[in-house]
JSON list of C-alpha atoms in Angstrom, two decimals:
[
{"chain": "A", "resi": 1, "resn": "UNK", "atom": "CA", "xyz": [29.83, 4.97, -20.98]},
{"chain": "A", "resi": 2, "resn": "UNK", "atom": "CA", "xyz": [28.58, 1.83, -19.33]},
{"chain": "A", "resi": 3, "resn": "UNK", "atom": "CA", "xyz": [25.75, -0.09, -20.96]},
{"chain": "A", "resi": 4, "resn": "UNK", "atom": "CA", "xyz": [24.18, -2.70, -18.71]},
{"chain": "A", "resi": 5, "resn": "UNK", "atom": "CA", "xyz": [21.97, -5.28, -20.38]},
{"chain": "A", "resi": 6, "resn": "UNK", "atom": "CA", "xyz": [20.11, -7.94, -18.47]},
{"chain": "A", "resi": 7, "resn": "UNK", "atom": "CA", "xyz": [18.39, -11.08, -19.65]},
{"chain": "A", "resi": 8, "resn": "UNK", "atom": "CA", "xyz": [15.21, -11.62, -17.63]},
{"chain": "A", "resi": 9, "resn": "UNK", "atom": "CA", "xyz": [15.35, -15.18, -16.28]},
{"chain": "A", "resi": 10, "resn": "UNK", "atom": "CA", "xyz": [12.40, -17.08, -14.84]},
{"chain": "A", "resi": 11, "resn": "UNK", "atom": "CA", "xyz": [12.58, -20.45, -13.15]},
{"chain": "A", "resi": 12, "resn": "UNK", "atom": "CA", "xyz": [9.63, -22.80, -13.39]},
{"chain": "A", "resi": 13, "resn": "UNK", "atom": "CA", "xyz": [9.50, -25.74, -11.03]},
{"chain": "A", "resi": 14, "resn": "UNK", "atom": "CA", "xyz": [8.38, -28.99, -12.63]},
{"chain": "A", "resi": 15, "resn": "UNK", "atom": "CA", "xyz": [5.63, -29.55, -10.07]},
{"chain": "A", "resi": 16, "resn": "UNK", "atom": "CA", "xyz": [4.04, -26.20, -11.00]},
{"chain": "A", "resi": 17, "resn": "UNK", "atom": "CA", "xyz": [3.93, -26.74, -14.78]},
{"chain": "A", "resi": 18, "resn": "UNK", "atom": "CA", "xyz": [0.48, -28.28, -14.87]},
{"chain": "A", "resi": 19, "resn": "UNK", "atom": "CA", "xyz": [-0.94, -26.37, -11.92]},
{"chain": "A", "resi": 20, "resn": "UNK", "atom": "CA", "xyz": [-3.89, -24.22, -13.08]},
{"chain": "A", "resi": 21, "resn": "UNK", "atom": "CA", "xyz": [-3.48, -21.62, -10.31]},
{"chain": "A", "resi": 22, "resn": "UNK", "atom": "CA", "xyz": [0.21, -21.12, -11.20]},
{"chain": "A", "resi": 23, "resn": "UNK", "atom": "CA", "xyz": [-0.70, -20.49, -14.83]},
{"chain": "A", "resi": 24, "resn": "UNK", "atom": "CA", "xyz": [-3.35, -17.97, -13.78]},
{"chain": "A", "resi": 25, "resn": "UNK", "atom": "CA", "xyz": [-0.82, -16.24, -11.50]},
{"chain": "A", "resi": 26, "resn": "UNK", "atom": "CA", "xyz": [1.63, -15.82, -14.37]},
{"chain": "A", "resi": 27, "resn": "UNK", "atom": "CA", "xyz": [-1.14, -14.50, -16.63]},
{"chain": "A", "resi": 28, "resn": "UNK", "atom": "CA", "xyz": [-1.98, -11.78, -14.09]},
{"chain": "A", "resi": 29, "resn": "UNK", "atom": "CA", "xyz": [1.43, -10.91, -12.65]},
{"chain": "A", "resi": 30, "resn": "UNK", "atom": "CA", "xyz": [4.03, -11.16, -15.40]},
{"chain": "A", "resi": 31, "resn": "UNK", "atom": "CA", "xyz": [3.09, -8.54, -17.95]},
{"chain": "A", "resi": 32, "resn": "UNK", "atom": "CA", "xyz": [5.17, -7.78, -21.01]},
{"chain": "A", "resi": 33, "resn": "UNK", "atom": "CA", "xyz": [6.67, -11.27, -21.20]},
{"chain": "A", "resi": 34, "resn": "UNK", "atom": "CA", "xyz": [5.26, -13.76, -23.70]},
{"chain": "A", "resi": 35, "resn": "UNK", "atom": "CA", "xyz": [4.70, -17.05, -21.82]},
{"chain": "A", "resi": 36, "resn": "UNK", "atom": "CA", "xyz": [3.37, -20.26, -23.33]},
{"chain": "A", "resi": 37, "resn": "UNK", "atom": "CA", "xyz": [1.38, -21.46, -20.34]},
{"chain": "A", "resi": 38, "resn": "UNK", "atom": "CA", "xyz": [1.09, -25.04, -21.60]},
{"chain": "A", "resi": 39, "resn": "UNK", "atom": "CA", "xyz": [4.83, -25.67, -21.85]},
{"chain": "A", "resi": 40, "resn": "UNK", "atom": "CA", "xyz": [5.81, -22.85, -19.41]},
{"chain": "A", "resi": 41, "resn": "UNK", "atom": "CA", "xyz": [8.36, -21.55, -21.92]},
{"chain": "A", "resi": 42, "resn": "UNK", "atom": "CA", "xyz": [8.87, -17.88, -22.62]},
{"chain": "A", "resi": 43, "resn": "UNK", "atom": "CA", "xyz": [10.61, -15.61, -25.06]},
{"chain": "A", "resi": 44, "resn": "UNK", "atom": "CA", "xyz": [13.59, -14.07, -23.27]},
{"chain": "A", "resi": 45, "resn": "UNK", "atom": "CA", "xyz": [13.52, -10.34, -22.61]},
{"chain": "A", "resi": 46, "resn": "UNK", "atom": "CA", "xyz": [16.70, -8.33, -23.15]},
{"chain": "A", "resi": 47, "resn": "UNK", "atom": "CA", "xyz": [16.44, -5.39, -20.77]},
{"chain": "A", "resi": 48, "resn": "UNK", "atom": "CA", "xyz": [18.71, -2.35, -21.04]},
{"chain": "A", "resi": 49, "resn": "UNK", "atom": "CA", "xyz": [19.15, -1.38, -17.41]},
{"chain": "A", "resi": 50, "resn": "UNK", "atom": "CA", "xyz": [19.89, 2.32, -17.03]},
{"chain": "A", "resi": 51, "resn": "UNK", "atom": "CA", "xyz": [18.67, 2.58, -13.44]},
{"chain": "A", "resi": 52, "resn": "UNK", "atom": "CA", "xyz": [22.13, 2.90, -11.89]},
{"chain": "A", "resi": 53, "resn": "UNK", "atom": "CA", "xyz": [23.35, 5.58, -14.32]},
{"chain": "A", "resi": 54, "resn": "UNK", "atom": "CA", "xyz": [24.19, 8.72, -12.41]},
{"chain": "A", "resi": 55, "resn": "UNK", "atom": "CA", "xyz": [24.08, 12.21, -13.91]},
{"chain": "A", "resi": 56, "resn": "UNK", "atom": "CA", "xyz": [27.68, 12.79, -12.83]},
{"chain": "A", "resi": 57, "resn": "UNK", "atom": "CA", "xyz": [28.82, 9.80, -14.95]},
{"chain": "A", "resi": 58, "resn": "UNK", "atom": "CA", "xyz": [27.29, 11.12, -18.17]},
{"chain": "A", "resi": 59, "resn": "UNK", "atom": "CA", "xyz": [29.55, 12.61, -20.85]},
{"chain": "A", "resi": 60, "resn": "UNK", "atom": "CA", "xyz": [28.48, 15.53, -23.00]},
{"chain": "A", "resi": 61, "resn": "UNK", "atom": "CA", "xyz": [28.82, 14.55, -26.65]},
{"chain": "A", "resi": 62, "resn": "UNK", "atom": "CA", "xyz": [29.87, 17.36, -28.96]},
{"chain": "A", "resi": 63, "resn": "UNK", "atom": "CA", "xyz": [32.39, 17.99, -31.75]},
{"chain": "A", "resi": 64, "resn": "UNK", "atom": "CA", "xyz": [35.34, 18.04, -29.31]},
{"chain": "A", "resi": 65, "resn": "UNK", "atom": "CA", "xyz": [34.79, 14.44, -28.20]},
{"chain": "A", "resi": 66, "resn": "UNK", "atom": "CA", "xyz": [36.67, 12.05, -30.47]},
{"chain": "A", "resi": 67, "resn": "UNK", "atom": "CA", "xyz": [36.55, 8.81, -28.49]},
{"chain": "A", "resi": 68, "resn": "UNK", "atom": "CA", "xyz": [33.97, 7.56, -26.01]},
{"chain": "A", "resi": 69, "resn": "UNK", "atom": "CA", "xyz": [34.71, 4.72, -23.60]},
{"chain": "A", "resi": 70, "resn": "UNK", "atom": "CA", "xyz": [32.13, 1.95, -23.84]},
{"chain": "A", "resi": 71, "resn": "UNK", "atom": "CA", "xyz": [31.72, -0.91, -21.41]},
{"chain": "A", "resi": 72, "resn": "UNK", "atom": "CA", "xyz": [28.94, -3.44, -22.00]},
{"chain": "A", "resi": 73, "resn": "UNK", "atom": "CA", "xyz": [27.86, -5.67, -19.13]},
{"chain": "A", "resi": 74, "resn": "UNK", "atom": "CA", "xyz": [25.62, -8.64, -19.77]},
{"chain": "A", "resi": 75, "resn": "UNK", "atom": "CA", "xyz": [24.08, -10.54, -16.86]},
{"chain": "A", "resi": 76, "resn": "UNK", "atom": "CA", "xyz": [20.88, -12.41, -15.98]},
{"chain": "A", "resi": 77, "resn": "UNK", "atom": "CA", "xyz": [18.25, -10.70, -13.85]},
{"chain": "A", "resi": 78, "resn": "UNK", "atom": "CA", "xyz": [15.29, -12.21, -12.03]},
{"chain": "A", "resi": 79, "resn": "UNK", "atom": "CA", "xyz": [11.69, -11.22, -12.73]},
{"chain": "A", "resi": 80, "resn": "UNK", "atom": "CA", "xyz": [11.51, -9.64, -9.26]},
{"chain": "A", "resi": 81, "resn": "UNK", "atom": "CA", "xyz": [14.31, -7.17, -9.98]},
{"chain": "A", "resi": 82, "resn": "UNK", "atom": "CA", "xyz": [13.00, -6.57, -13.49]},
{"chain": "A", "resi": 83, "resn": "UNK", "atom": "CA", "xyz": [9.63, -5.56, -12.04]},
{"chain": "A", "resi": 84, "resn": "UNK", "atom": "CA", "xyz": [11.27, -3.34, -9.39]},
{"chain": "A", "resi": 85, "resn": "UNK", "atom": "CA", "xyz": [13.25, -1.45, -12.06]},
{"chain": "A", "resi": 86, "resn": "UNK", "atom": "CA", "xyz": [10.18, -1.09, -14.27]},
{"chain": "A", "resi": 87, "resn": "UNK", "atom": "CA", "xyz": [8.11, 0.18, -11.33]},
{"chain": "A", "resi": 88, "resn": "UNK", "atom": "CA", "xyz": [10.74, 2.84, -10.66]},
{"chain": "A", "resi": 89, "resn": "UNK", "atom": "CA", "xyz": [10.57, 3.96, -14.30]},
{"chain": "A", "resi": 90, "resn": "UNK", "atom": "CA", "xyz": [6.77, 4.10, -14.16]},
{"chain": "A", "resi": 91, "resn": "UNK", "atom": "CA", "xyz": [6.85, 6.23, -11.00]},
{"chain": "A", "resi": 92, "resn": "UNK", "atom": "CA", "xyz": [7.90, 9.28, -13.02]},
{"chain": "A", "resi": 93, "resn": "UNK", "atom": "CA", "xyz": [4.99, 8.84, -15.44]},
{"chain": "A", "resi": 94, "resn": "UNK", "atom": "CA", "xyz": [2.50, 8.37, -12.59]},
{"chain": "A", "resi": 95, "resn": "UNK", "atom": "CA", "xyz": [3.77, 11.51, -10.86]},
{"chain": "A", "resi": 96, "resn": "UNK", "atom": "CA", "xyz": [3.31, 13.51, -14.06]},
{"chain": "A", "resi": 97, "resn": "UNK", "atom": "CA", "xyz": [-0.20, 12.11, -14.57]},
{"chain": "A", "resi": 98, "resn": "UNK", "atom": "CA", "xyz": [-1.41, 12.97, -11.08]},
{"chain": "A", "resi": 99, "resn": "UNK", "atom": "CA", "xyz": [0.50, 16.23, -10.69]},
{"chain": "A", "resi": 100, "resn": "UNK", "atom": "CA", "xyz": [2.57, 15.02, -7.76]},
{"chain": "A", "resi": 101, "resn": "UNK", "atom": "CA", "xyz": [5.84, 16.69, -6.89]},
{"chain": "A", "resi": 102, "resn": "UNK", "atom": "CA", "xyz": [8.56, 14.51, -8.31]},
{"chain": "A", "resi": 103, "resn": "UNK", "atom": "CA", "xyz": [12.16, 14.21, -7.28]},
{"chain": "A", "resi": 104, "resn": "UNK", "atom": "CA", "xyz": [14.77, 15.89, -9.40]},
{"chain": "A", "resi": 105, "resn": "UNK", "atom": "CA", "xyz": [17.51, 13.87, -11.07]},
{"chain": "A", "resi": 106, "resn": "UNK", "atom": "CA", "xyz": [19.95, 15.25, -8.50]},
{"chain": "A", "resi": 107, "resn": "UNK", "atom": "CA", "xyz": [17.85, 13.93, -5.62]},
{"chain": "A", "resi": 108, "resn": "UNK", "atom": "CA", "xyz": [17.52, 10.54, -7.33]},
{"chain": "A", "resi": 109, "resn": "UNK", "atom": "CA", "xyz": [21.29, 10.44, -7.81]},
{"chain": "A", "resi": 110, "resn": "UNK", "atom": "CA", "xyz": [21.86, 11.11, -4.10]},
{"chain": "A", "resi": 111, "resn": "UNK", "atom": "CA", "xyz": [19.67, 8.12, -3.16]},
{"chain": "A", "resi": 112, "resn": "UNK", "atom": "CA", "xyz": [21.33, 5.88, -5.77]},
{"chain": "A", "resi": 113, "resn": "UNK", "atom": "CA", "xyz": [24.84, 6.96, -4.74]},
{"chain": "A", "resi": 114, "resn": "UNK", "atom": "CA", "xyz": [23.99, 6.23, -1.09]},
{"chain": "A", "resi": 115, "resn": "UNK", "atom": "CA", "xyz": [22.80, 2.75, -2.02]},
{"chain": "A", "resi": 116, "resn": "UNK", "atom": "CA", "xyz": [25.87, 2.11, -4.18]},
{"chain": "A", "resi": 117, "resn": "UNK", "atom": "CA", "xyz": [28.55, 3.43, -1.83]},
{"chain": "A", "resi": 118, "resn": "UNK", "atom": "CA", "xyz": [27.26, 2.42, 1.62]},
{"chain": "A", "resi": 119, "resn": "UNK", "atom": "CA", "xyz": [27.75, -0.95, 3.21]},
{"chain": "A", "resi": 120, "resn": "UNK", "atom": "CA", "xyz": [24.44, -2.91, 3.05]},
{"chain": "A", "resi": 121, "resn": "UNK", "atom": "CA", "xyz": [24.70, -3.86, 6.73]},
{"chain": "A", "resi": 122, "resn": "UNK", "atom": "CA", "xyz": [24.95, -0.20, 7.72]},
{"chain": "A", "resi": 123, "resn": "UNK", "atom": "CA", "xyz": [21.95, 0.63, 5.54]},
{"chain": "A", "resi": 124, "resn": "UNK", "atom": "CA", "xyz": [19.96, -2.21, 7.14]},
{"chain": "A", "resi": 125, "resn": "UNK", "atom": "CA", "xyz": [20.88, -1.16, 10.68]},
{"chain": "A", "resi": 126, "resn": "UNK", "atom": "CA", "xyz": [19.98, 2.45, 9.86]},
{"chain": "A", "resi": 127, "resn": "UNK", "atom": "CA", "xyz": [16.55, 1.41, 8.57]},
{"chain": "A", "resi": 128, "resn": "UNK", "atom": "CA", "xyz": [15.85, -0.77, 11.63]},
{"chain": "A", "resi": 129, "resn": "UNK", "atom": "CA", "xyz": [16.97, 1.96, 14.06]},
{"chain": "A", "resi": 130, "resn": "UNK", "atom": "CA", "xyz": [14.82, 4.53, 12.23]},
{"chain": "A", "resi": 131, "resn": "UNK", "atom": "CA", "xyz": [11.76, 2.29, 12.45]},
{"chain": "A", "resi": 132, "resn": "UNK", "atom": "CA", "xyz": [12.32, 1.64, 16.17]},
{"chain": "A", "resi": 133, "resn": "UNK", "atom": "CA", "xyz": [12.85, 5.36, 16.77]},
{"chain": "A", "resi": 134, "resn": "UNK", "atom": "CA", "xyz": [9.58, 6.14, 14.97]},
{"chain": "A", "resi": 135, "resn": "UNK", "atom": "CA", "xyz": [7.70, 3.60, 17.09]},
{"chain": "A", "resi": 136, "resn": "UNK", "atom": "CA", "xyz": [9.11, 5.04, 20.34]},
{"chain": "A", "resi": 137, "resn": "UNK", "atom": "CA", "xyz": [8.32, 8.58, 19.20]},
{"chain": "A", "resi": 138, "resn": "UNK", "atom": "CA", "xyz": [4.73, 7.55, 18.48]},
{"chain": "A", "resi": 139, "resn": "UNK", "atom": "CA", "xyz": [4.42, 5.92, 21.92]},
{"chain": "A", "resi": 140, "resn": "UNK", "atom": "CA", "xyz": [5.87, 8.99, 23.65]},
{"chain": "A", "resi": 141, "resn": "UNK", "atom": "CA", "xyz": [3.42, 11.26, 21.83]},
{"chain": "A", "resi": 142, "resn": "UNK", "atom": "CA", "xyz": [0.54, 8.97, 22.80]},
{"chain": "A", "resi": 143, "resn": "UNK", "atom": "CA", "xyz": [1.62, 9.10, 26.46]},
{"chain": "A", "resi": 144, "resn": "UNK", "atom": "CA", "xyz": [1.83, 12.90, 26.33]},
{"chain": "A", "resi": 145, "resn": "UNK", "atom": "CA", "xyz": [-1.73, 13.07, 25.07]},
{"chain": "A", "resi": 146, "resn": "UNK", "atom": "CA", "xyz": [-2.93, 10.69, 27.79]},
{"chain": "A", "resi": 147, "resn": "UNK", "atom": "CA", "xyz": [-1.11, 12.70, 30.46]},
{"chain": "A", "resi": 148, "resn": "UNK", "atom": "CA", "xyz": [-2.66, 16.01, 29.42]},
{"chain": "A", "resi": 149, "resn": "UNK", "atom": "CA", "xyz": [-6.13, 14.48, 29.06]},
{"chain": "A", "resi": 150, "resn": "UNK", "atom": "CA", "xyz": [-5.99, 12.99, 32.57]},
{"chain": "A", "resi": 151, "resn": "UNK", "atom": "CA", "xyz": [-4.78, 16.28, 34.05]},
{"chain": "A", "resi": 152, "resn": "UNK", "atom": "CA", "xyz": [-8.15, 17.98, 33.57]}
]
């Protein structure tokens, strides 16, 4: 079993400490983290990150299991990534609230495994090519409509 814990780290620039708009931004945007806006100090958040756990990596615990491997990883994480992970967790709750069709754990694992095992450059190129293909497909459809309208 792998247990990943992250310490949420925020960097405050000295020129922003006394800026009123910066303090208001932190009051609105950074929820769940206690920030003293006068000194710009905060209580650190220890976040147990289970986002990258795959169903295939889980071990069934029963009376036949005598020893479980445990690996604990401790690393800092930025507020941006902390908020991304929390938003992903909240997605399931929102889907249940609004009755939307949610992805199964198997489908989530496929997406996570793809992100873990594929070269980031290949993923980036694939996304760019897909966007360009979508744009060209839209333009071709638009031209088809114009052609058939002008034919009348």
